[in-house]
mmCIF file of C-alpha atoms in Angstrom:
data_model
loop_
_atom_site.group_PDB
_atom_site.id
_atom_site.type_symbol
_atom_site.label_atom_id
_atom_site.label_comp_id
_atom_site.label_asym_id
_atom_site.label_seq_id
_atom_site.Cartn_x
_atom_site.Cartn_y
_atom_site.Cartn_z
ATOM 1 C CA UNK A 1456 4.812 55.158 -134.695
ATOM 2 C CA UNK A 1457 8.808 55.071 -135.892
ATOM 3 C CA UNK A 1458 11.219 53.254 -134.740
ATOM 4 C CA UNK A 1459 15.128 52.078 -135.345
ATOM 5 C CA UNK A 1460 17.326 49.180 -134.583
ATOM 6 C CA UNK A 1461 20.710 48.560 -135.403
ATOM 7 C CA UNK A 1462 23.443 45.517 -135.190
ATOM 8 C CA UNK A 1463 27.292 45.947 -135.996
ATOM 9 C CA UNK A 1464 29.719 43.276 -136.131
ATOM 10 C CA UNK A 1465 32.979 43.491 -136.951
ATOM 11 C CA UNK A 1466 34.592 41.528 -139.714
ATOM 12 C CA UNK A 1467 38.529 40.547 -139.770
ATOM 13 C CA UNK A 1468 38.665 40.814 -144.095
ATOM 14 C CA UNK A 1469 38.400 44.177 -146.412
ATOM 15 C CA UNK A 1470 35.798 46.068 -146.707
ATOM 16 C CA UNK A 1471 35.504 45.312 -150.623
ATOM 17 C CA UNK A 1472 35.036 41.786 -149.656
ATOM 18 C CA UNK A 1473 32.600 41.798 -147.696
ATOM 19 C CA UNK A 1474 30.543 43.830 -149.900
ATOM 20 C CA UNK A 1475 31.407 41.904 -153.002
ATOM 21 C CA UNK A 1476 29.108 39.321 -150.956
ATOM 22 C CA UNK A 1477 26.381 41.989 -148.998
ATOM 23 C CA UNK A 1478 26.234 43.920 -152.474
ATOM 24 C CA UNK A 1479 25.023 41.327 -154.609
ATOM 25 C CA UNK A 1480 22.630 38.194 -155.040
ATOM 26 C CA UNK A 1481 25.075 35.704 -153.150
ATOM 27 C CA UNK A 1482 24.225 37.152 -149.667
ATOM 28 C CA UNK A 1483 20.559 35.672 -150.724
ATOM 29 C CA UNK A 1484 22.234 32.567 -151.381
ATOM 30 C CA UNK A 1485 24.040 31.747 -148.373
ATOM 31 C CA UNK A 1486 21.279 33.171 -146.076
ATOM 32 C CA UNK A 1487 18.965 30.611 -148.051
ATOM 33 C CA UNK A 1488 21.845 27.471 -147.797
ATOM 34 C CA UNK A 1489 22.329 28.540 -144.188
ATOM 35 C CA UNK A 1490 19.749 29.946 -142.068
ATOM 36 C CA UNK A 1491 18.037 27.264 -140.597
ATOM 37 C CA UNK A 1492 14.717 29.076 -139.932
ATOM 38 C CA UNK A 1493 14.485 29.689 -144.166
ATOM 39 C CA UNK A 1494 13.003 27.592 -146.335
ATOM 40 C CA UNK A 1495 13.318 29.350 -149.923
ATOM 41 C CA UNK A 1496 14.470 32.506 -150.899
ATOM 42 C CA UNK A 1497 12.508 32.696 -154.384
ATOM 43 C CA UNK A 1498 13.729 35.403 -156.910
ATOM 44 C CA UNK A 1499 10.337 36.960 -158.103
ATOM 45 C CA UNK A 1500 11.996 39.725 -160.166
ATOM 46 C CA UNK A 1501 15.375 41.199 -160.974
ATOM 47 C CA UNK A 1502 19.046 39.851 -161.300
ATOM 48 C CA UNK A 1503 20.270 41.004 -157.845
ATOM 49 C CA UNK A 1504 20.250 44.795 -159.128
ATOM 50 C CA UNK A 1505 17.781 47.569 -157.839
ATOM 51 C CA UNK A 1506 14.060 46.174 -158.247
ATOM 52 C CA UNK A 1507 14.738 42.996 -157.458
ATOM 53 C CA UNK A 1508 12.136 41.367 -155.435
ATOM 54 C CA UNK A 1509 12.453 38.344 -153.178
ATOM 55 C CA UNK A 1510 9.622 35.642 -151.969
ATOM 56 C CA UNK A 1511 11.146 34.768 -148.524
ATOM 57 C CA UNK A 1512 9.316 31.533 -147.166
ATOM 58 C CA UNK A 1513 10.164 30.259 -143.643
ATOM 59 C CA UNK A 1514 10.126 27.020 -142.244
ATOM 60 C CA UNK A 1515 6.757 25.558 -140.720
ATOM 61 C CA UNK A 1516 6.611 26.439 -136.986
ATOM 62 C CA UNK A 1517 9.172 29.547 -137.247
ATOM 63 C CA UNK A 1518 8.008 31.758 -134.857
ATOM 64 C CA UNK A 1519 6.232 35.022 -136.802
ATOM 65 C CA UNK A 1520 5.300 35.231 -140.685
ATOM 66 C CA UNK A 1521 5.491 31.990 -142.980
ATOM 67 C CA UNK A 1522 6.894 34.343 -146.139
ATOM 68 C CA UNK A 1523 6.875 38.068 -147.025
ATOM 69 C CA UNK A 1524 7.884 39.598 -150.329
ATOM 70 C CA UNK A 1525 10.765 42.516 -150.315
ATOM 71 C CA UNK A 1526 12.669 45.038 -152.913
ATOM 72 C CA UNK A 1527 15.899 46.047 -153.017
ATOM 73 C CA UNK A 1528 15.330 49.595 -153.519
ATOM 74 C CA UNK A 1529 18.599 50.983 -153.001
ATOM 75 C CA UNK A 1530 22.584 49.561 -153.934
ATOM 76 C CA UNK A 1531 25.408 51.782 -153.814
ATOM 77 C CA UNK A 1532 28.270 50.188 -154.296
ATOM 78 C CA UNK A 1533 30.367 53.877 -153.488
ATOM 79 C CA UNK A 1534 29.095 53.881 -149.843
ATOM 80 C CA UNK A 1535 28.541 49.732 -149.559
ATOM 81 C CA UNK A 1536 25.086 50.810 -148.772
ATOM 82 C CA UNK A 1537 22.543 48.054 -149.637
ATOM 83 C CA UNK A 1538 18.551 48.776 -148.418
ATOM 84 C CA UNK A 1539 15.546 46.369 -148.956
ATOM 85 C CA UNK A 1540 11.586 47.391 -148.460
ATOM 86 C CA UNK A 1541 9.200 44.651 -147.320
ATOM 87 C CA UNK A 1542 6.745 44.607 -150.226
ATOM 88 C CA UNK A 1543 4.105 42.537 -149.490
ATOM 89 C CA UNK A 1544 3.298 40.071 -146.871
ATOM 90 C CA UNK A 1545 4.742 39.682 -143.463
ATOM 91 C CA UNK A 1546 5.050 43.239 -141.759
ATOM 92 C CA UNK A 1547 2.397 44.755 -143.635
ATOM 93 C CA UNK A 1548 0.183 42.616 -142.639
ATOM 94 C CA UNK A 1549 0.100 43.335 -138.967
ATOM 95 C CA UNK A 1550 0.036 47.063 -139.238
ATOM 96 C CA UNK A 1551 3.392 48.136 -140.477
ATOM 97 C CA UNK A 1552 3.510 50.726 -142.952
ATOM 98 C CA UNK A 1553 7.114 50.450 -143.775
ATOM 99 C CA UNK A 1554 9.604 47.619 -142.418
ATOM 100 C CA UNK A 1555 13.161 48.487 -144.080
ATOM 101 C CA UNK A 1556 16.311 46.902 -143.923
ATOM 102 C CA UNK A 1557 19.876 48.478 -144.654
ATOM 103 C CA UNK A 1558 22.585 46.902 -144.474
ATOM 104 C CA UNK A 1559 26.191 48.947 -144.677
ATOM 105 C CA UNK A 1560 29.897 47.774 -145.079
ATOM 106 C CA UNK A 1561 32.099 50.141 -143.278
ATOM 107 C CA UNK A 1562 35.577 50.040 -143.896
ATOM 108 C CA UNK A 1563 37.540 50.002 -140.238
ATOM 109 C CA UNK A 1564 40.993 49.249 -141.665
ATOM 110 C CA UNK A 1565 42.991 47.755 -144.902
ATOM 111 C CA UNK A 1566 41.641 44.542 -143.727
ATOM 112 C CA UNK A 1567 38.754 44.980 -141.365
ATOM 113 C CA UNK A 1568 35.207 46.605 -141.664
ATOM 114 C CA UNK A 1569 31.995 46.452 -139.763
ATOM 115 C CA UNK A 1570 28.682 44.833 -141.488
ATOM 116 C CA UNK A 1571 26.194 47.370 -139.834
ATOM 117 C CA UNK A 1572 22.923 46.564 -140.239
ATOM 118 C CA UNK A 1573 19.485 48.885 -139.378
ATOM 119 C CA UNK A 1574 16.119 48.408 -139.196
ATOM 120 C CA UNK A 1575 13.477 51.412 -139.856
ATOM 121 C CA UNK A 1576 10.109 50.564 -139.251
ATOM 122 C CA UNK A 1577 6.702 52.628 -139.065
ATOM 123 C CA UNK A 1578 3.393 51.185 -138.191
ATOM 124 C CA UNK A 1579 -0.523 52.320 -137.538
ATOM 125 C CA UNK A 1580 -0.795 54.281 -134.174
ATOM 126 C CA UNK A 1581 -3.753 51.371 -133.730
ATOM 127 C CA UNK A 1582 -1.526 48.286 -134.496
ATOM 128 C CA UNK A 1583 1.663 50.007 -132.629
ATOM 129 C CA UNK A 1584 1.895 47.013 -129.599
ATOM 130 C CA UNK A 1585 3.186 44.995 -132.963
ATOM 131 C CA UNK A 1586 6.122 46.756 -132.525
ATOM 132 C CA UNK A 1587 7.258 43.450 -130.668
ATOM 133 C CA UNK A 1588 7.286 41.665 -134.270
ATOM 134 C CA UNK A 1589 10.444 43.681 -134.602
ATOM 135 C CA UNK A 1590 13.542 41.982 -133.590
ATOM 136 C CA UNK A 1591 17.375 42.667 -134.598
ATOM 137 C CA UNK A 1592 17.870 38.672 -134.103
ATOM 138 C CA UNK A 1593 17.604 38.034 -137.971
ATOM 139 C CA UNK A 1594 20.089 40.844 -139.079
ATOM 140 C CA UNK A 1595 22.694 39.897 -136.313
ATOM 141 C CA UNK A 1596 22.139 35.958 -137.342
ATOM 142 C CA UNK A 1597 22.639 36.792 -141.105
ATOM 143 C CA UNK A 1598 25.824 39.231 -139.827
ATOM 144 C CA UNK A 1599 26.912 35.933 -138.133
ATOM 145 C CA UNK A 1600 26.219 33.496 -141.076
ATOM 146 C CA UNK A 1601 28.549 36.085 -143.839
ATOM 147 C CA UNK A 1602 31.239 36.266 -141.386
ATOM 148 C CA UNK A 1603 31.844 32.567 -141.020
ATOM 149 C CA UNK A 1604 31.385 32.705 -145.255
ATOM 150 C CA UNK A 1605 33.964 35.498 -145.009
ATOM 151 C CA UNK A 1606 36.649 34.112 -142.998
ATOM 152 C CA UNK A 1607 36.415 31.080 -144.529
ATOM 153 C CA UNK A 1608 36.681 32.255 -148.174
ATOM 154 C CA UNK A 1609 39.062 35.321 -147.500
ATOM 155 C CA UNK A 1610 40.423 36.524 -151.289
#
């Protein structure tokens, strides 16, 4: 079983901006400092690049998986394309086969864009009712989270 979700918000700074935040390590920072539901955002591997790999741990008593490991397989700092794998932990661990992330910066104007974000996932045919782990909540709260950073810290 496949399936897609996807979130777009639209952002009152530049394109380049934005992804001068989505296209390296500090989007890992602010989601740590400000979503509440995270407790640590460890950096296993890697300086931010491609092949970096992240320990997420959540809070005790967040609803769904204390941690889960991922890899940024993917930055392209042409298209403002940025895509992370869950690696370990999490996802796979209920059935899921693959549970990726991509987020994109689309430029809407000399100083607008849209932080689109997606979420492929594929899972066992026997484990497909946890499809309902799968939410576009996080994505759109992390969307949230680098606006506010954005607007507040325009260039």
């Amino acid at each position: 079983m496949k399936g897609q979700l996807s979130h777009e918000l639209e952002v009152n700074v530049p394109a380049g901006q934005a992804w001068e935040l989505y296209g390296t390590i500090k989007l890992v920072k602010l989601v740590e400092k400000e979503y509440d539901a995270v407790e640590e955002i460890e950096v296993v591997e890697g300086d931010g690049g491609v092949g970096t790999i992240l320990h997420i741990k959540f809070k005790p008593g967040t609803p769904g998986f204390a941690g889960y490991k991922e890899k940024f397989i993917e930055i392209d700092n042409k298209k403002r394309v940025r895509v992370t794998d869950v690696v370990e932990g999490g996802y796979l661990d209920v059935g899921f086969t693959l549970f990726r992330v991509i987020f994109e910066i689309i430029e809407k104007g000399s100083d607008s864009c849209i932080i689109k974000s997606t979420i492929e996932y594929e899972l066992r045919e026997e484990a497909a009712a946890n499809a309902s782990f799968v939410s576009i909540d996080t994505v759109a709260k992390i969307a949230e989270i680098s606006k506010n950073y954005l607007l507040n810290n325009r260039d």
